mmCIF file of C-alpha atoms and ligand atoms in Angstrom:
data_model
loop_
_atom_site.group_PDB
_atom_site.id
_atom_site.type_symbol
_atom_site.label_atom_id
_atom_site.label_comp_id
_atom_site.label_asym_id
_atom_site.label_seq_id
_atom_site.Cartn_x
_atom_site.Cartn_y
_atom_site.Cartn_z
ATOM 1 C CA MET A 9 0.044 0.043 0.045
ATOM 2 C CA SER A 10 1.145 3.469 -0.819
ATOM 3 C CA GLU A 11 1.666 5.851 2.037
ATOM 4 C CA THR A 12 0.603 9.488 1.606
ATOM 5 C CA VAL A 13 3.323 11.956 2.654
ATOM 6 C CA LEU A 14 1.701 15.118 1.533
ATOM 7 C CA ASP A 15 -2.088 15.628 1.450
ATOM 8 C CA VAL A 16 -3.278 19.002 0.189
ATOM 9 C CA ARG A 17 -7.094 19.206 0.202
ATOM 10 C CA ASP A 18 -9.309 21.808 -1.204
ATOM 11 C CA LEU A 19 -6.708 24.543 -0.680
ATOM 12 C CA GLU A 20 -7.667 28.152 -1.223
ATOM 13 C CA ALA A 21 -4.943 30.773 -0.789
ATOM 14 C CA GLY A 22 -3.962 34.138 -2.004
ATOM 15 C CA TYR A 23 -2.096 37.333 -1.274
ATOM 16 C CA GLU A 24 -5.149 39.542 -0.552
ATOM 17 C CA PRO A 25 -8.180 38.769 1.480
ATOM 18 C CA GLY A 26 -11.112 37.808 -0.803
ATOM 19 C CA VAL A 27 -8.795 37.420 -3.852
ATOM 20 C CA PRO A 28 -8.020 33.672 -3.987
ATOM 21 C CA ILE A 29 -5.215 32.631 -6.452
ATOM 22 C CA VAL A 30 -5.267 28.946 -5.454
ATOM 23 C CA ARG A 31 -8.890 27.969 -5.692
ATOM 24 C CA GLY A 32 -9.679 24.565 -4.184
ATOM 25 C CA ALA A 33 -6.686 22.696 -5.258
ATOM 26 C CA SER A 34 -6.266 19.104 -4.031
ATOM 27 C CA ILE A 35 -3.092 17.031 -4.657
ATOM 28 C CA THR A 36 -1.358 14.085 -2.965
ATOM 29 C CA VAL A 37 2.187 12.946 -2.914
ATOM 30 C CA ASP A 38 3.025 9.323 -1.831
ATOM 31 C CA LYS A 39 6.102 8.213 -0.185
ATOM 32 C CA GLY A 40 8.927 7.828 -2.617
ATOM 33 C CA GLU A 41 7.152 9.550 -5.516
ATOM 34 C CA ILE A 42 8.031 12.390 -7.751
ATOM 35 C CA VAL A 43 4.893 14.327 -8.397
ATOM 36 C CA VAL A 44 4.976 17.061 -10.926
ATOM 37 C CA VAL A 45 2.586 20.163 -11.083
ATOM 38 C CA LEU A 46 2.196 21.637 -14.658
ATOM 39 C CA GLY A 47 0.178 24.443 -15.927
ATOM 40 C CA PRO A 48 0.160 27.525 -17.895
ATOM 41 C CA ASN A 49 1.898 30.787 -16.704
ATOM 42 C CA GLY A 50 -0.061 32.466 -13.987
ATOM 43 C CA ALA A 51 -2.053 29.310 -13.083
ATOM 44 C CA GLY A 52 -1.004 29.514 -9.448
ATOM 45 C CA LYS A 53 1.682 26.741 -9.390
ATOM 46 C CA SER A 54 4.104 28.779 -7.374
ATOM 47 C CA SER A 55 1.379 30.110 -5.137
ATOM 48 C CA LEU A 56 0.142 26.663 -4.510
ATOM 49 C CA ILE A 57 3.505 25.264 -3.242
ATOM 50 C CA LYS A 58 4.288 28.580 -1.369
ATOM 51 C CA ALA A 59 0.971 28.224 0.432
ATOM 52 C CA VAL A 60 1.806 24.614 1.310
ATOM 53 C CA ALA A 61 5.151 25.906 2.673
ATOM 54 C CA GLY A 62 3.477 28.554 4.708
ATOM 55 C CA LEU A 63 4.541 31.437 2.602
ATOM 56 C CA VAL A 64 1.084 32.471 1.125
ATOM 57 C CA PRO A 65 -1.939 32.885 3.403
ATOM 58 C CA ILE A 66 -4.389 30.047 3.370
ATOM 59 C CA SER A 67 -8.082 30.833 3.505
ATOM 60 C CA ARG A 68 -9.685 27.425 3.173
ATOM 61 C CA GLY A 69 -8.575 23.720 3.118
ATOM 62 C CA THR A 70 -5.922 21.669 4.733
ATOM 63 C CA VAL A 71 -2.350 20.526 4.307
ATOM 64 C CA LEU A 72 -1.243 17.228 6.034
ATOM 65 C CA LEU A 73 2.243 16.161 6.214
ATOM 66 C CA ASP A 74 2.489 12.542 7.243
ATOM 67 C CA GLY A 75 -1.024 12.905 8.618
ATOM 68 C CA LYS A 76 -0.264 15.919 10.738
ATOM 69 C CA ASP A 77 -2.046 19.071 10.093
ATOM 70 C CA ILE A 78 0.368 21.802 9.044
ATOM 71 C CA THR A 79 -2.120 24.143 7.499
ATOM 72 C CA ALA A 80 -1.364 26.963 9.987
ATOM 73 C CA ALA A 81 2.287 26.260 10.538
ATOM 74 C CA PRO A 82 4.520 29.296 9.947
ATOM 75 C CA ALA A 83 7.145 29.005 7.200
ATOM 76 C CA HIS A 84 10.069 29.014 9.630
ATOM 77 C CA THR A 85 8.848 25.862 11.206
ATOM 78 C CA MET A 86 8.390 23.863 8.084
ATOM 79 C CA VAL A 87 11.866 22.479 7.925
ATOM 80 C CA ARG A 88 11.557 21.061 11.400
ATOM 81 C CA LEU A 89 8.200 19.496 10.470
ATOM 82 C CA GLY A 90 9.880 17.831 7.579
ATOM 83 C CA LEU A 91 8.933 20.036 4.631
ATOM 84 C CA ALA A 92 11.742 21.578 2.730
ATOM 85 C CA PHE A 93 10.929 24.152 0.173
ATOM 86 C CA VAL A 94 13.412 25.334 -2.594
ATOM 87 C CA PRO A 95 12.176 28.537 -4.163
ATOM 88 C CA GLN A 96 12.778 29.429 -7.808
ATOM 89 C CA THR A 97 15.334 32.149 -7.143
ATOM 90 C CA GLU A 98 17.364 33.449 -4.351
ATOM 91 C CA ASN A 99 17.841 29.841 -2.959
ATOM 92 C CA VAL A 100 21.386 30.168 -1.968
ATOM 93 C CA PHE A 101 23.471 32.948 -0.280
ATOM 94 C CA PRO A 102 25.689 34.035 -3.198
ATOM 95 C CA LEU A 103 28.436 35.820 -1.218
ATOM 96 C CA MET A 104 28.959 32.886 1.112
ATOM 97 C CA SER A 105 31.017 29.818 0.371
ATOM 98 C CA VAL A 106 29.453 26.562 -0.684
ATOM 99 C CA GLU A 107 30.461 25.128 2.580
ATOM 100 C CA ASP A 108 29.074 27.910 4.624
ATOM 101 C CA ASN A 109 25.779 27.750 2.721
ATOM 102 C CA LEU A 110 25.587 24.119 3.809
ATOM 103 C CA LYS A 111 26.490 24.888 7.388
ATOM 104 C CA VAL A 112 23.725 27.425 7.651
ATOM 105 C CA ALA A 113 21.354 24.889 6.264
ATOM 106 C CA CYS A 114 22.131 22.435 9.147
ATOM 107 C CA GLY A 115 20.417 24.880 11.476
ATOM 108 C CA ILE A 116 17.890 22.426 12.937
ATOM 109 C CA LEU A 117 20.526 19.688 13.436
ATOM 110 C CA GLU A 118 22.538 19.086 16.470
ATOM 111 C CA ARG A 119 25.832 20.878 16.084
ATOM 112 C CA ARG A 120 27.911 17.685 16.223
ATOM 113 C CA GLN A 121 25.863 16.184 13.434
ATOM 114 C CA ALA A 122 26.671 18.992 10.957
ATOM 115 C CA PRO A 123 30.148 17.863 9.717
ATOM 116 C CA ALA A 124 28.815 14.395 8.805
ATOM 117 C CA SER A 125 25.723 15.797 7.186
ATOM 118 C CA ILE A 126 27.841 18.131 4.957
ATOM 119 C CA GLU A 127 30.093 15.183 3.917
ATOM 120 C CA GLU A 128 26.984 13.214 2.995
ATOM 121 C CA MET A 129 26.036 16.105 0.742
ATOM 122 C CA TYR A 130 29.499 16.274 -0.853
ATOM 123 C CA ALA A 131 29.267 12.428 -1.467
ATOM 124 C CA MET A 132 25.947 12.958 -3.225
ATOM 125 C CA PHE A 133 27.099 16.111 -5.114
ATOM 126 C CA PRO A 134 30.906 15.780 -5.978
ATOM 127 C CA ASP A 135 30.770 19.049 -7.893
ATOM 128 C CA LEU A 136 30.008 20.831 -4.633
ATOM 129 C CA ALA A 137 32.803 19.034 -2.798
ATOM 130 C CA ARG A 138 35.248 20.286 -5.486
ATOM 131 C CA GLN A 139 34.012 23.873 -4.989
ATOM 132 C CA LYS A 140 33.427 23.974 -1.236
ATOM 133 C CA ARG A 141 35.518 27.261 -0.766
ATOM 134 C CA SER A 142 33.869 29.012 -3.846
ATOM 135 C CA ALA A 143 31.329 31.700 -3.325
ATOM 136 C CA ALA A 144 28.034 30.240 -4.188
ATOM 137 C CA GLY A 145 27.432 33.136 -6.591
ATOM 138 C CA ASN A 146 30.320 31.847 -8.732
ATOM 139 C CA LEU A 147 28.780 28.447 -9.336
ATOM 140 C CA SER A 148 27.352 27.706 -12.651
ATOM 141 C CA GLY A 149 23.630 27.762 -12.818
ATOM 142 C CA GLY A 150 23.147 23.950 -12.579
ATOM 143 C CA GLN A 151 25.654 23.748 -9.633
ATOM 144 C CA ARG A 152 23.770 26.593 -7.905
ATOM 145 C CA GLN A 153 20.547 24.493 -8.121
ATOM 146 C CA MET A 154 22.506 21.600 -6.797
ATOM 147 C CA LEU A 155 23.548 23.562 -3.767
ATOM 148 C CA ALA A 156 19.969 24.755 -3.226
ATOM 149 C CA VAL A 157 18.828 21.135 -3.270
ATOM 150 C CA ALA A 158 21.570 19.982 -1.107
ATOM 151 C CA ARG A 159 20.754 22.747 1.459
ATOM 152 C CA ALA A 160 17.273 21.446 1.557
ATOM 153 C CA LEU A 161 18.097 17.738 1.669
ATOM 154 C CA ILE A 162 20.807 18.091 4.423
ATOM 155 C CA VAL A 163 18.152 17.731 7.164
ATOM 156 C CA HIS A 164 16.475 14.680 5.491
ATOM 157 C CA PRO A 165 13.100 16.186 4.891
ATOM 158 C CA LYS A 166 9.974 13.962 4.571
ATOM 159 C CA VAL A 167 9.160 15.847 1.381
ATOM 160 C CA LEU A 168 11.230 18.029 -0.934
ATOM 161 C CA VAL A 169 9.167 20.808 -2.682
ATOM 162 C CA LEU A 170 10.794 22.457 -5.676
ATOM 163 C CA ASP A 171 9.738 25.548 -7.733
ATOM 164 C CA GLU A 172 11.103 25.333 -11.275
ATOM 165 C CA PRO A 173 14.601 24.112 -10.649
ATOM 166 C CA SER A 174 15.439 24.202 -14.274
ATOM 167 C CA ALA A 175 14.207 27.689 -14.938
ATOM 168 C CA GLY A 176 16.725 29.956 -16.626
ATOM 169 C CA LEU A 177 19.227 27.151 -17.214
ATOM 170 C CA SER A 178 20.831 26.309 -20.453
ATOM 171 C CA PRO A 179 19.766 22.873 -21.956
ATOM 172 C CA LYS A 180 22.973 21.221 -20.674
ATOM 173 C CA PHE A 181 22.381 22.262 -17.117
ATOM 174 C CA VAL A 182 18.538 21.483 -17.422
ATOM 175 C CA ALA A 183 19.668 17.929 -18.185
ATOM 176 C CA VAL A 184 22.020 17.964 -15.124
ATOM 177 C CA VAL A 185 19.161 19.144 -12.766
ATOM 178 C CA PHE A 186 16.755 16.402 -13.966
ATOM 179 C CA GLU A 187 19.342 13.838 -13.636
ATOM 180 C CA MET A 188 20.068 14.954 -10.135
ATOM 181 C CA LEU A 189 16.310 14.867 -9.259
ATOM 182 C CA ALA A 190 15.909 11.356 -10.620
ATOM 183 C CA ALA A 191 19.049 10.298 -8.528
ATOM 184 C CA ILE A 192 17.641 11.893 -5.381
ATOM 185 C CA ARG A 193 14.393 10.121 -5.839
ATOM 186 C CA LYS A 194 16.150 6.869 -6.354
ATOM 187 C CA SER A 195 17.745 7.377 -2.914
ATOM 188 C CA GLY A 196 14.233 7.420 -1.449
ATOM 189 C CA VAL A 197 13.369 11.043 -1.202
ATOM 190 C CA THR A 198 9.727 12.173 -1.959
ATOM 191 C CA ILE A 199 9.536 15.116 -4.309
ATOM 192 C CA LEU A 200 6.904 17.532 -5.266
ATOM 193 C CA LEU A 201 8.044 19.546 -8.300
ATOM 194 C CA VAL A 202 6.554 22.553 -10.199
ATOM 195 C CA GLU A 203 8.010 22.826 -13.730
ATOM 196 C CA GLN A 204 7.443 24.664 -16.984
ATOM 197 C CA ASN A 205 9.778 22.148 -18.794
ATOM 198 C CA ALA A 206 6.765 19.709 -18.863
ATOM 199 C CA LYS A 207 8.371 17.013 -21.064
ATOM 200 C CA ALA A 208 11.583 16.609 -18.983
ATOM 201 C CA ALA A 209 9.643 16.783 -15.792
ATOM 202 C CA LEU A 210 7.076 14.029 -16.858
ATOM 203 C CA ALA A 211 10.031 11.975 -17.922
ATOM 204 C CA ILE A 212 11.334 11.705 -14.269
ATOM 205 C CA GLY A 213 7.844 11.968 -12.587
ATOM 206 C CA ASP A 214 5.477 9.266 -11.388
ATOM 207 C CA ARG A 215 2.229 11.246 -11.500
ATOM 208 C CA ALA A 216 1.393 14.771 -12.563
ATOM 209 C CA TYR A 217 -1.341 17.297 -12.167
ATOM 210 C CA VAL A 218 -2.294 20.076 -14.510
ATOM 211 C CA LEU A 219 -3.269 23.131 -12.608
ATOM 212 C CA VAL A 220 -5.443 25.735 -14.418
ATOM 213 C CA GLU A 221 -6.772 28.937 -12.754
ATOM 214 C CA GLY A 222 -5.741 27.716 -9.236
ATOM 215 C CA LYS A 223 -7.387 24.209 -9.427
ATOM 216 C CA GLU A 224 -6.114 21.015 -10.593
ATOM 217 C CA ARG A 225 -8.029 20.138 -13.814
ATOM 218 C CA HIS A 226 -6.285 16.841 -14.796
ATOM 219 C CA GLU A 227 -4.226 14.151 -13.057
ATOM 220 C CA GLY A 228 -2.484 11.186 -14.375
ATOM 221 C CA VAL A 229 0.556 9.006 -14.741
ATOM 222 C CA ALA A 230 3.438 11.125 -15.710
ATOM 223 C CA SER A 231 4.709 8.913 -18.612
ATOM 224 C CA THR A 232 1.358 9.031 -20.473
ATOM 225 C CA LEU A 233 0.216 12.531 -19.718
ATOM 226 C CA TRP A 234 2.334 14.073 -22.421
ATOM 227 C CA ASP A 235 0.089 12.457 -25.104
ATOM 228 C CA ASP A 236 -3.094 12.896 -23.247
ATOM 229 C CA PRO A 237 -5.456 15.014 -25.485
ATOM 230 C CA VAL A 238 -7.008 16.832 -22.420
ATOM 231 C CA VAL A 239 -3.502 17.955 -21.394
ATOM 232 C CA ALA A 240 -2.853 19.114 -24.948
ATOM 233 C CA GLU A 241 -6.046 21.270 -24.920
ATOM 234 C CA LEU A 242 -5.334 22.502 -21.468
ATOM 235 C CA TYR A 243 -1.728 23.378 -22.628
ATOM 236 C CA LEU A 244 -2.663 24.776 -25.951
ATOM 237 C CA GLY A 245 0.048 27.088 -27.214
ATOM 238 C CA GLN A 246 2.393 25.752 -24.430
ATOM 239 C CA ARG A 247 3.797 22.910 -26.328
ATOM 240 C CA PRO A 248 4.595 21.871 -29.830
ATOM 241 C CA LEU A 249 1.596 20.812 -31.907
ATOM 242 C CA LYS A 250 1.025 17.179 -32.386
ATOM 243 C CA ARG A 251 3.035 15.688 -35.196
ATOM 244 C CA GLU A 252 0.063 14.647 -37.527
ATOM 245 C CA ALA A 253 1.251 13.631 -40.965
ATOM 246 C CA GLY A 254 -0.061 16.492 -43.179
ATOM 247 C CA GLY A 255 -3.190 16.872 -41.218
ATOM 248 C CA ALA A 256 -4.466 20.046 -39.549
ATOM 249 C CA ALA A 257 -4.146 19.941 -35.651
HETATM 250 N N1 ATP B 7 3.404 38.249 -4.348
HETATM 251 C C1 ATP B 7 2.269 38.384 -5.102
HETATM 252 N N2 ATP B 7 1.385 39.309 -4.699
HETATM 253 C C2 ATP B 7 0.202 39.354 -5.473
HETATM 254 N N3 ATP B 7 -0.166 38.497 -6.430
HETATM 255 C C3 ATP B 7 0.796 37.606 -6.829
HETATM 256 C C4 ATP B 7 2.035 37.491 -6.078
HETATM 257 N N4 ATP B 7 2.635 36.379 -6.691
HETATM 258 C C5 ATP B 7 1.818 35.918 -7.591
HETATM 259 N N5 ATP B 7 0.740 36.589 -7.669
HETATM 260 C C6 ATP B 7 -0.289 36.523 -8.647
HETATM 261 O O1 ATP B 7 -0.799 35.135 -8.576
HETATM 262 C C7 ATP B 7 -1.205 34.568 -9.832
HETATM 263 C C8 ATP B 7 -0.506 33.104 -9.940
HETATM 264 O O2 ATP B 7 0.928 33.339 -9.917
HETATM 265 P P1 ATP B 7 1.811 32.237 -9.755
HETATM 266 O O3 ATP B 7 3.244 32.720 -9.690
HETATM 267 O O4 ATP B 7 1.476 31.410 -8.657
HETATM 268 O O5 ATP B 7 1.750 31.354 -11.159
HETATM 269 P P2 ATP B 7 2.593 30.275 -11.650
HETATM 270 O O6 ATP B 7 1.668 29.184 -12.198
HETATM 271 O O7 ATP B 7 3.755 29.846 -10.791
HETATM 272 O O8 ATP B 7 3.160 31.029 -12.966
HETATM 273 P P3 ATP B 7 4.533 30.942 -13.748
HETATM 274 O O9 ATP B 7 4.395 29.578 -14.664
HETATM 275 O O10 ATP B 7 4.758 32.136 -14.520
HETATM 276 O O11 ATP B 7 5.649 30.728 -12.722
HETATM 277 C C9 ATP B 7 -0.810 35.592 -10.904
HETATM 278 O O12 ATP B 7 -1.912 36.305 -11.314
HETATM 279 C C10 ATP B 7 0.177 36.471 -10.128
HETATM 280 O O13 ATP B 7 0.004 37.880 -10.667
HETATM 281 MG MG1 MG B 8 5.680 29.948 -10.834
#
């Protein structure tokens, strides 16, 4: 039986009272899964996961983490509760060294645990070990995302929540980031991922949701979702037209 780690039910959230951006969204993430949230620009994908992470006010619905109600938990308590959120940008301290970025991320661990935890991340991300003394701001885009993910993973969260980790990266680094996520999942980490890069995300994901106007409109197995006609329609203009021999789409 699968075990639900994250259970988001009928969530309504927004930045101003009475103006919901997330409008009754429900998603689940089971232990060991990569779940992908897709959707057009402005659909509320970032707002949804920020609300889950305690960064956008919630006006209705619940967020359960391992069965525990964390709907009202403030953002700064999320790491301790087991939810690690990696924002799209500003997810590392650019002027600090790689190692100091990792040290700061050890915050909730006992002090004596930190060195071993940092070594664990270096074993997982050899690029970071090689550049431990470099300022994070000098890393390549792909390596910076690696550091952001390592900072989140270092405390062994129950779920890793990522907002567009491949955004703004060149194709080479996009591939690096997706390979990294697939490897992390293989090591047993549960992942909720928002991505614009639908094809690459569906290739590593188990299940996916398509969010439209703040609500999930479609859910399916990631590997088949790309060819789903409903998704094609929801995504109209967001993906290449179907390759129909000579026919109009
Ligand atoms: N800080 C904010 N204050 C007020 N409104 C916001 C804020 N951030 C986002 N919004 C609004 O919420 C809506 C959804 O934005 P959101 O960033 O969640 O969408 P998204 O699906 O992540 O889009 P994208 O694919 O472009 O990242 C938009 O209309 C946006 O203008
Ligand atoms: Mg977004």
